Short mmCIF file of C-alpha atoms in Angstrom, two decimals:
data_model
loop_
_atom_site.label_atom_id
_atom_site.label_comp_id
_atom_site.label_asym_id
_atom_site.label_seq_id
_atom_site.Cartn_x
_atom_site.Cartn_y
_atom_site.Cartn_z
CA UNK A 10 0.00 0.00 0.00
CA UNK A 11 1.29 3.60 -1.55
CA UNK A 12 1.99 5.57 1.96
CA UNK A 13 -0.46 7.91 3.44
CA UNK A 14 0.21 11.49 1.99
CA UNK A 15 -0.10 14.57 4.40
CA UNK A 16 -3.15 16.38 4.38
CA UNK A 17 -2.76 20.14 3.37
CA UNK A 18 -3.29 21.70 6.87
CA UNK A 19 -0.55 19.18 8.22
CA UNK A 20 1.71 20.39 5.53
CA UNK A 21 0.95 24.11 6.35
CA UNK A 22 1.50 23.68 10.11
CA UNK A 23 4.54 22.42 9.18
CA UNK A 24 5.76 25.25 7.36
CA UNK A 25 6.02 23.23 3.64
CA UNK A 26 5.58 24.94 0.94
CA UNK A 27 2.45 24.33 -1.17
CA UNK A 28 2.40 25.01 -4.87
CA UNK A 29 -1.13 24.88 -6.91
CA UNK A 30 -1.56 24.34 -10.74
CA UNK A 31 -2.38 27.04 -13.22
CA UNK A 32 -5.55 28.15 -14.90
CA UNK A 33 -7.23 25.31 -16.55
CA UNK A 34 -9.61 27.32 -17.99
CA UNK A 35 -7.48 29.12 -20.42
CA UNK A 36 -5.46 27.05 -20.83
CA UNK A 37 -7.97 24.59 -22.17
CA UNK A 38 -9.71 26.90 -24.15
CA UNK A 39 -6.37 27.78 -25.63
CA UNK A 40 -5.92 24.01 -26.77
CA UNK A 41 -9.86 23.77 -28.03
CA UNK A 42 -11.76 22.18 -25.41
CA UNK A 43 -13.36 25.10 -23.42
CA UNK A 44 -15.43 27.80 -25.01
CA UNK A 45 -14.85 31.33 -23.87
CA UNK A 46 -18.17 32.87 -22.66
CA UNK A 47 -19.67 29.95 -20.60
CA UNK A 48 -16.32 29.02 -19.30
CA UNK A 49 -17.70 25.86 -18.22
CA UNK A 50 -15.86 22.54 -17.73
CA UNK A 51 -17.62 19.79 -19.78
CA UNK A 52 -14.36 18.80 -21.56
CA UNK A 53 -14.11 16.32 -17.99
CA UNK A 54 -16.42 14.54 -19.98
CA UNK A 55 -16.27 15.31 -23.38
CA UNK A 56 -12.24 14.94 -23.57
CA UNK A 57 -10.67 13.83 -20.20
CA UNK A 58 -7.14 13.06 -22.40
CA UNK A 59 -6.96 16.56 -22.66
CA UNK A 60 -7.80 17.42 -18.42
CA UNK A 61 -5.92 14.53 -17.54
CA UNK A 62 -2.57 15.59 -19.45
CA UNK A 63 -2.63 19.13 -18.40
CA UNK A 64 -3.35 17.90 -14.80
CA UNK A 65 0.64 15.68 -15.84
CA UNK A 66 2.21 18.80 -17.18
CA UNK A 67 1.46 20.65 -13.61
CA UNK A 68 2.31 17.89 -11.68
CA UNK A 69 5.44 17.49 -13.45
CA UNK A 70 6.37 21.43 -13.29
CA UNK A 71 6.12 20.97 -9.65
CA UNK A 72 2.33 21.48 -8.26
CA UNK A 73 1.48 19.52 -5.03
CA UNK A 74 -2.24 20.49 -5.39
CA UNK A 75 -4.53 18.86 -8.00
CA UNK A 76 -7.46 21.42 -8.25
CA UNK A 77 -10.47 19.32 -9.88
CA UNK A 78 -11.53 21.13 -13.02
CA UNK A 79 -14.96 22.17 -11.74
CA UNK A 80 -15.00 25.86 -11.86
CA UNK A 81 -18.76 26.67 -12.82
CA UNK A 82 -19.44 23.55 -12.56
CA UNK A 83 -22.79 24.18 -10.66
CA UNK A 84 -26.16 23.32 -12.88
CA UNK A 85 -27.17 27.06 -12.70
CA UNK A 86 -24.27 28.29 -14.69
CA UNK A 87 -24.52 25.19 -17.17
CA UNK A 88 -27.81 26.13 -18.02
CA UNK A 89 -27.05 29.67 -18.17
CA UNK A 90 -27.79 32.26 -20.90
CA UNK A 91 -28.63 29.23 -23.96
CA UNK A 92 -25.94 26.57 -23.22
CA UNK A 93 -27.74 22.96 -23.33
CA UNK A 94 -25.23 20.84 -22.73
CA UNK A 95 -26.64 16.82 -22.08
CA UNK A 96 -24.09 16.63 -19.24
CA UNK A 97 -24.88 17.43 -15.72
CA UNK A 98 -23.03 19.12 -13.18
CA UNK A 99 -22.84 15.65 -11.47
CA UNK A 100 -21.57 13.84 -14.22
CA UNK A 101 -18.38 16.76 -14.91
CA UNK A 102 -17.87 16.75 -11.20
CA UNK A 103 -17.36 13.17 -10.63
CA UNK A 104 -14.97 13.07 -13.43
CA UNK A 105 -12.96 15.81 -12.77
CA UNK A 106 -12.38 14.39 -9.15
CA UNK A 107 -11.24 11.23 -10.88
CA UNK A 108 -8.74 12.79 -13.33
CA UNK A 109 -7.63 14.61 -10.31
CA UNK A 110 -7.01 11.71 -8.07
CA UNK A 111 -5.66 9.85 -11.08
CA UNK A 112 -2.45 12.32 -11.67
CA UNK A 113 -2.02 12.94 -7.89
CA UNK A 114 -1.50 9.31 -7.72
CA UNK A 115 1.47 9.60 -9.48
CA UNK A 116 2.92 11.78 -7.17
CA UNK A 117 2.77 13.71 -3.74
CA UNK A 118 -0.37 15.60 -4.40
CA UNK A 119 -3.40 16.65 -3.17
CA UNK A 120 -6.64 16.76 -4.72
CA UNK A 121 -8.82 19.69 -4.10
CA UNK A 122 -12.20 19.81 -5.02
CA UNK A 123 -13.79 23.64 -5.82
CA UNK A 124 -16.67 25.92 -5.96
CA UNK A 125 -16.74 29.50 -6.67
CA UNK A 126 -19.51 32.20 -7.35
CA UNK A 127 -22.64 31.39 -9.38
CA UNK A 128 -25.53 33.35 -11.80
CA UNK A 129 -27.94 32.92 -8.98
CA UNK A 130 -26.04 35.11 -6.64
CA UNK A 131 -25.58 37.87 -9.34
CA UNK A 132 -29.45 37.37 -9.99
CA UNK A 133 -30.52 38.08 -6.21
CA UNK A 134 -31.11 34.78 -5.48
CA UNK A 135 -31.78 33.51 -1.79
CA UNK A 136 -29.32 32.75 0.81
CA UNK A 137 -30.91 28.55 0.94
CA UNK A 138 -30.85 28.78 -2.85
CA UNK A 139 -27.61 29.78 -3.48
CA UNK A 140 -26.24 27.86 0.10
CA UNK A 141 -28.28 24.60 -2.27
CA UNK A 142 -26.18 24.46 -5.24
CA UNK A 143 -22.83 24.80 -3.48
CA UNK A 144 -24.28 21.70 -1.73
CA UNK A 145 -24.71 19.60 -5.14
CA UNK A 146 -21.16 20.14 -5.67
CA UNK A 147 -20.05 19.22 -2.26
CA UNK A 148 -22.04 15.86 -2.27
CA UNK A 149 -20.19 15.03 -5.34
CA UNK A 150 -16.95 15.83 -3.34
CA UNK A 151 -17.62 14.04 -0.57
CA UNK A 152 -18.69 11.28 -2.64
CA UNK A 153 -14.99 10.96 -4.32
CA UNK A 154 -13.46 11.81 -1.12
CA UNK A 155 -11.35 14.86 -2.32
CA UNK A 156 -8.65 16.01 0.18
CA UNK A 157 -9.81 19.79 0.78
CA UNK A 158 -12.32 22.17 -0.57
CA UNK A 159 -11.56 25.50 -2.24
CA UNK A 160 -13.83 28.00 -2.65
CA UNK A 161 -12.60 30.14 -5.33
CA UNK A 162 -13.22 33.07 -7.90
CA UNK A 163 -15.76 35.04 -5.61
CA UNK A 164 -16.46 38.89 -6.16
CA UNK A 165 -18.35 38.80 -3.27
CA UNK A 166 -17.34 38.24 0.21
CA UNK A 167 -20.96 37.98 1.06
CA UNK A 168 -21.16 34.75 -1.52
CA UNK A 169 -18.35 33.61 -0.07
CA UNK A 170 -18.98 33.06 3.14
CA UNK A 171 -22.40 31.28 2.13
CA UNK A 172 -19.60 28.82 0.26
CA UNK A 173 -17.46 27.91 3.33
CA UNK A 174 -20.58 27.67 5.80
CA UNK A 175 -21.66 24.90 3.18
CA UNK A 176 -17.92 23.47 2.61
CA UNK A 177 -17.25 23.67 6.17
CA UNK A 178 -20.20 21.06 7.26
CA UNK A 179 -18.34 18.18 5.41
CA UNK A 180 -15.14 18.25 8.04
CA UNK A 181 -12.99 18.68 5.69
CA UNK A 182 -10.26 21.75 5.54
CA UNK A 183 -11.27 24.55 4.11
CA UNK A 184 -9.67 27.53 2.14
CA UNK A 185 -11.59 30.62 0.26
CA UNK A 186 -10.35 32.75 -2.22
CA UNK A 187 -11.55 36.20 -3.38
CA UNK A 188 -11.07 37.60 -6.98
CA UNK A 189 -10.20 41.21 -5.68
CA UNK A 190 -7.48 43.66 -5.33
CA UNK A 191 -6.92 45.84 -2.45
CA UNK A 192 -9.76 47.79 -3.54
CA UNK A 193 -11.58 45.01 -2.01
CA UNK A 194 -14.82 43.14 -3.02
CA UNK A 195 -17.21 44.74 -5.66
CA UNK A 196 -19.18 46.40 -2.85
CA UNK A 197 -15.95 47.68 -1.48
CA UNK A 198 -15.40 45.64 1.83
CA UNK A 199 -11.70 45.35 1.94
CA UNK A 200 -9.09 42.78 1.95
CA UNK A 201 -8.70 42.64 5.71
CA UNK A 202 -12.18 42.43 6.65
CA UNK A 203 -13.25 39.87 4.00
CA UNK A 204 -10.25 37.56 5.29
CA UNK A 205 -11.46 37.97 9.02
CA UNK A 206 -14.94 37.31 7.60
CA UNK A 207 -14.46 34.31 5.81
CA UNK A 208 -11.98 33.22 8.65
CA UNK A 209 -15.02 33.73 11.18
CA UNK A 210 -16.89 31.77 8.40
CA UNK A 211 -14.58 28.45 9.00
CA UNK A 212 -12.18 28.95 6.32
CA UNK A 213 -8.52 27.99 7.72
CA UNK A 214 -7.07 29.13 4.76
CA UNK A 215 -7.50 32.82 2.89
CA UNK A 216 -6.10 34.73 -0.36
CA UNK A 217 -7.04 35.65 -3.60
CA UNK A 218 -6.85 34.19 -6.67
CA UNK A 219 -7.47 35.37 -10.54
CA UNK A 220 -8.44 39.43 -12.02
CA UNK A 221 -5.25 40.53 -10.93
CA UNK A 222 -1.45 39.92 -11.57
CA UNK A 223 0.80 38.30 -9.29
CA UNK A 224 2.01 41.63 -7.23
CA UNK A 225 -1.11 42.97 -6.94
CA UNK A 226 -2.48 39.78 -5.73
CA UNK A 227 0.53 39.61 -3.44
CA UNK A 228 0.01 43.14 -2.12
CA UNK A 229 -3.84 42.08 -1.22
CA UNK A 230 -2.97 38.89 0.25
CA UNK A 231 -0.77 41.13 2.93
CA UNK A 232 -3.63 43.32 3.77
CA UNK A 233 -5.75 40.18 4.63
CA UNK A 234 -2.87 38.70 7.05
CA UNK A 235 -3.17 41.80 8.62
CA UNK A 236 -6.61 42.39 9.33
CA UNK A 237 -6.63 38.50 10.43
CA UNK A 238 -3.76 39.17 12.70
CA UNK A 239 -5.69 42.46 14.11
CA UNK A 240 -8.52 40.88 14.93
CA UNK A 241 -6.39 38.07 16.46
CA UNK A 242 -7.45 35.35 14.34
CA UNK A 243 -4.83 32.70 12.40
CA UNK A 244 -5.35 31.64 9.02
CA UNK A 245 -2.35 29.93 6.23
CA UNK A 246 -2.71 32.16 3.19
CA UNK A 247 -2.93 31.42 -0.66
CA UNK A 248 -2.39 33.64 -3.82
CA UNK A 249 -3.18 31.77 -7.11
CA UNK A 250 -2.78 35.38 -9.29
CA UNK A 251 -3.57 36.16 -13.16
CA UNK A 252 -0.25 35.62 -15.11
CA UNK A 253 -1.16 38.57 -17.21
CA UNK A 254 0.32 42.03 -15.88
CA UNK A 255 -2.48 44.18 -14.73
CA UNK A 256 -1.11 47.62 -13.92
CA UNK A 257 -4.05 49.59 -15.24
CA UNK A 258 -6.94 47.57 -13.65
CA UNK A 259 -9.86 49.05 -11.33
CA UNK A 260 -11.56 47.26 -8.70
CA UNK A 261 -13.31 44.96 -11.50
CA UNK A 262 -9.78 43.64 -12.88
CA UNK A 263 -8.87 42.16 -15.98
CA UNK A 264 -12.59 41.40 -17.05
CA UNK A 265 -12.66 45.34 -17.13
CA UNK A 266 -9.41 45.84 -19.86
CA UNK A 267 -10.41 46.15 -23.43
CA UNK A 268 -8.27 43.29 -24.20
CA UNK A 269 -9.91 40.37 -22.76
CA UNK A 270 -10.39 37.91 -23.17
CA UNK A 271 -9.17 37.37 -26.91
CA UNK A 272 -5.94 39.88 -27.14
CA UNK A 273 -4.37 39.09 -23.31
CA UNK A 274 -1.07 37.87 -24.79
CA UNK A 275 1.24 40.85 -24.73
CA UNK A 276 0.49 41.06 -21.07
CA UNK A 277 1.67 37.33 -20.57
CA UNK A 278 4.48 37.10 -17.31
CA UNK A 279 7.41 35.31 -18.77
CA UNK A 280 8.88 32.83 -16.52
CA UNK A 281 11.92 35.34 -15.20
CA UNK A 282 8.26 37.07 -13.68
CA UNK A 283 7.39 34.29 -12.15
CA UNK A 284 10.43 33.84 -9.85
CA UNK A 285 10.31 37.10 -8.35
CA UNK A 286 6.32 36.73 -8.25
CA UNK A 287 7.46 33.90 -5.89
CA UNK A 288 10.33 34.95 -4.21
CA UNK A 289 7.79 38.00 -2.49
CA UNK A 290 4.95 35.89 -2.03
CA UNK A 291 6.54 33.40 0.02
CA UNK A 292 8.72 36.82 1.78
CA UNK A 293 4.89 38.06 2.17
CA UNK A 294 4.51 34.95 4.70
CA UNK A 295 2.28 32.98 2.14
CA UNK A 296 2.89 29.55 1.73
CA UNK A 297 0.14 27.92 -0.39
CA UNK A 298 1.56 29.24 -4.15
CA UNK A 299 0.11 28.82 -7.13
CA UNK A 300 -1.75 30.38 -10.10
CA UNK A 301 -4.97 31.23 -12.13
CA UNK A 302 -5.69 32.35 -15.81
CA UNK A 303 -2.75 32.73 -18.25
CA UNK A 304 -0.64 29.83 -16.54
CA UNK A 305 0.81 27.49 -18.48
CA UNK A 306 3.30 24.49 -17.12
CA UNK A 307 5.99 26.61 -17.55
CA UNK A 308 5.50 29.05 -15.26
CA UNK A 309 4.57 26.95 -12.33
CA UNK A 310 7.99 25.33 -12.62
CA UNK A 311 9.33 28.72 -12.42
CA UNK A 312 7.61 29.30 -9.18
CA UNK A 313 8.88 25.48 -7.99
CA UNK A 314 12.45 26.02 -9.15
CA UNK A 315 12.35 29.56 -7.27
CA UNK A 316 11.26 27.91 -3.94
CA UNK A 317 13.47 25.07 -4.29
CA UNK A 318 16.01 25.94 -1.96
CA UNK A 319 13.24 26.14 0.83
CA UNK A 320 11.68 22.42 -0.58
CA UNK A 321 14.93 20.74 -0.88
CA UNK A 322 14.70 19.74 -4.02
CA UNK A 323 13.54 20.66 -8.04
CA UNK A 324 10.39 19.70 -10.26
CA UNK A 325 10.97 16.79 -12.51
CA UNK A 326 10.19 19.34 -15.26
CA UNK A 327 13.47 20.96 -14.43
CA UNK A 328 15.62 17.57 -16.23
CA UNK A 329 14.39 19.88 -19.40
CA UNK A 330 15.52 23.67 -17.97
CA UNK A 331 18.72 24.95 -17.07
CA UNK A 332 17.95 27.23 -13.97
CA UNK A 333 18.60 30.30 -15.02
CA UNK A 334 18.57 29.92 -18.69
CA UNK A 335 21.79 27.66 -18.33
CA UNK A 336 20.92 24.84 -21.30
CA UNK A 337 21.77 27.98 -23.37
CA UNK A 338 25.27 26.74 -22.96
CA UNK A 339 24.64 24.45 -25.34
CA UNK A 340 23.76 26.57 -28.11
CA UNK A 341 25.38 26.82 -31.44
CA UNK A 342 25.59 29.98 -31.81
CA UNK A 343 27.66 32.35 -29.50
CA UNK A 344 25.09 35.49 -28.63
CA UNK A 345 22.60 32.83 -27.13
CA UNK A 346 24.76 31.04 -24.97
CA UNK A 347 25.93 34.66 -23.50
CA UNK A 348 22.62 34.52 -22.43
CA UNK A 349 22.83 31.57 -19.98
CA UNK A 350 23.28 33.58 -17.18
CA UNK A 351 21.18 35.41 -14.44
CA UNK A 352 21.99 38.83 -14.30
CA UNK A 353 20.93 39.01 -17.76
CA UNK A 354 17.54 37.23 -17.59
CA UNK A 355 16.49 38.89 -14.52
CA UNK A 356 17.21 42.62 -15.88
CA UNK A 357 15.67 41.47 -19.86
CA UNK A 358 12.85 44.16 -20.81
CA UNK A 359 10.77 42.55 -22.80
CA UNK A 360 9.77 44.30 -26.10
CA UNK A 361 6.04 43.46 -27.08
CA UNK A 362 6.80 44.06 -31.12
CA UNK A 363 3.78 46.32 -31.66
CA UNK A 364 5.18 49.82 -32.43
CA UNK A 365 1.46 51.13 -32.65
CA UNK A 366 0.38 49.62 -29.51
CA UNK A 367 -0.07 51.38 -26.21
CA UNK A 368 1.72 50.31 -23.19
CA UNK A 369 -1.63 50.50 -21.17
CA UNK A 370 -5.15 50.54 -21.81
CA UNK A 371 -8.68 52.32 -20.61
CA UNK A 372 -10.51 49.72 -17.87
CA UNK A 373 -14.06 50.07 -19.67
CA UNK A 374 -15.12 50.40 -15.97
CA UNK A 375 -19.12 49.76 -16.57
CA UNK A 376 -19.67 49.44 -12.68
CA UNK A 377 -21.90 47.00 -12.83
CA UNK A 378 -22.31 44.56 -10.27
CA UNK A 379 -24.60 42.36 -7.92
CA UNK A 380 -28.00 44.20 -7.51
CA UNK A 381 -28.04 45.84 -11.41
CA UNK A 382 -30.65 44.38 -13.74
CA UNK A 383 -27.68 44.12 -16.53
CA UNK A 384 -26.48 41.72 -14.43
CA UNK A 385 -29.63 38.95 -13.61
CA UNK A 386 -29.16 36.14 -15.22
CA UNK A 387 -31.64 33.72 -17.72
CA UNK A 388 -31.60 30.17 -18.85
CA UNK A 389 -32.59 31.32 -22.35
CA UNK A 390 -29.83 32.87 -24.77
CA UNK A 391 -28.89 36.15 -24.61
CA UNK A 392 -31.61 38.03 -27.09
CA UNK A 393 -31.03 40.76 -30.26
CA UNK A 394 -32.21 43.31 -28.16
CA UNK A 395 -30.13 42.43 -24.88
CA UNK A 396 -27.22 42.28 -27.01
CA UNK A 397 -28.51 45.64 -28.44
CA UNK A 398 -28.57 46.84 -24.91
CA UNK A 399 -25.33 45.96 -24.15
CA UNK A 400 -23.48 47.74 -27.40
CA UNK A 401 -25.38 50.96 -26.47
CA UNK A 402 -24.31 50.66 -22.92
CA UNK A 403 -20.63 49.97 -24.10
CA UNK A 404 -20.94 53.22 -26.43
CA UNK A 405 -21.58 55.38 -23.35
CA UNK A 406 -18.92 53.69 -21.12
CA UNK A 407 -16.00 54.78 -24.16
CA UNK A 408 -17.81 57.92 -24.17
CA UNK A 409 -17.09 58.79 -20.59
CA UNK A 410 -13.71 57.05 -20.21
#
């Protein structure tokens, strides 16, 4: 029998170093097997070759935590605005808590199983109905015995704390993680009092995750350890950021920037990024590492190698990487392998190749959030006249930018 792995709590007591995936959801829809708009996670299903490789590729760059691919996963957003998929929320649960389990079989991972926020909340829903679908999901987890919950991707701290109450009945560790900056939540509570809140909630672990890039993410994960420390609480904390640079976001983040979802590249972190991303989170006291949208393999191992004087030892995804751009030694010709050094990787600027381009953009900055009609949600598909709506709404929000 394979030995009994530590449970994430026992590793964070311990002081070890936890490192999530990336951002399945782009990352998938990148490859052809998620469609931007629903963002929903069928391809468990439809194409589990494809989820159960990626899950390989983050295991092998050095992840610890197997996050099941069920982010809007619950039946209210599969159902939402036209989709008719003939696969239930059940059915892509289950599987992506097999694929999970599957790949952290084949190493020292953990499989965690998530929820995060849902139409119903944005449509005024109530309290018991929105507490009821977190519930679906949660009987599924229980069901495949995940390791810990994660609930993840919430605007709302409100939302949020409806999500652990639910997670926390099963007995099983909890962490929650807001998509905000320190601008706090869309109805601007901030960073330190939604951690204390969702700490009060049962949550042992707190951070953010997604809308913003890694320092910003960073920088809002340290105002929630110290509001938790102020009201003399403990919590572990997470950061699982954006790997897009986000400079010119608002309180929205990088839904708001003109660019998304469809033109994010030039914002892309390269890997050099990543290592100092990681270097100040785990300075910032955080020990659960990992990342959101815009991830790739790549830069996980980035964040591994970083932190692998403090782990005691290097990804397997490192046999292929010369820390520090070092394989460059064995290029042919002489400019590269001047390259395989350092000093000159961490001072690169990075040119984007777009002379016409700007540097940064105009947040579009609609302010629209829980409680506005634009935002209640229908099972039917979005109509001519909603989407005629929409374009005359997006006409006055350039007009006043």
């Amino acid at each position: 029998m394979a030995p009994t792995k530590k449970g994430i709590l026992e590793r964070l007591n311990a002081g070890e170093i936890v490192i999530g995936d990336g951002g399945f959801v782009f990352a998938l829809e990148k490859r052809g097997y998620v469609k931007a708009g629903p963002w929903t996670p069928e391809a468990t299903v439809t194409h589990p070759e494809a989820v159960r490789q990626l899950h390989r590729e983050f295991l092998r760059a050095g992840a610890n935590v197997m996050q099941a691919f069920t982010f809007y996963a619950s039946d209210d957003k599969l159902e939402n605005r036209g989709q008719t998929l003939k696969i239930t929320g059940a059915q892509i649960n289950e599987a992506a808590c097999d694929l999970a389990r599957e790949v952290a079989n084949e190493g020292d991972a953990l499989v965690a199983g998530g929820v995060c926020q849902t139409p119903s909340y944005l449509s005024c829903k109530s309290e018991a109905e929105v507490k009821a679908i977190f519930k679906k999901q949660l009987d599924v987890f229980l069901k495949k015995n995940v390791d810990f919950l994660i609930a993840e991707y919430f605007e709302h701290v409100e939302e949020a704390e409806w999500a652990v109450q639910v997670l926390k009945a099963s007995g099983k560790p909890v962490a929650a993680s807001l998509c905000i900056g320190p601008e706090g939540d869309m109805h601007g509570v901030s960073p330190a009092e939604c951690a204390v809140r969702l700490v009060k909630a049962g949550a042992q672990i707190v951070g953010v995750n997604c809308h913003f890039d890694p320092m910003t993410c960073v920088k809002a994960v340290k105002m929630m350890k110290e509001g938790v420390e102020k009201a003399g609480l403990k919590a572990h904390y997470m950061v699982q950021p954006l790997a897009y640079h986000t400079p010119d976001c608002n309180c929205q983040g990088f839904i708001d920037l003109p660019e998304f979802p469809f033109a994010l590249e030039p914002r892309i972190l390269t890997r050099w990024d990543m290592h100092q991303y990681a270097r100040e989170a785990y300075k910032a006291g955080i020990r659960f590492i990992g990342g959101c949208c815009g991830y790739e393999p790549y830069h996980i191992r980035a964040v591994a190698e970083e932190l692998a004087p403090e782990r005691g030892f290097l990804p397997a995804a490192s046999e292929k990487h010369g820390m520090w751009g070092a394989g460059l030694e064995m290029h042919t010709k002489p400019w590269v392998r001047a390259r395989a050094q350092r000093h000159y990787w961490e001072n690169i600027r990075p040119a984007s190749g777009r002379p016409k381009c700007p540097s940064l953009s105009t947040p579009e900055s609609w302010g629209v959030t829980k409680g506005h009609s634009e935002l209640l949600q229908h099972k039917e598909a979005t109509t001519t006249q909603e989407m005629k709506h929409v374009l005359e709404m997006q006409k006055k929000a350039k007009a006043s930018a």
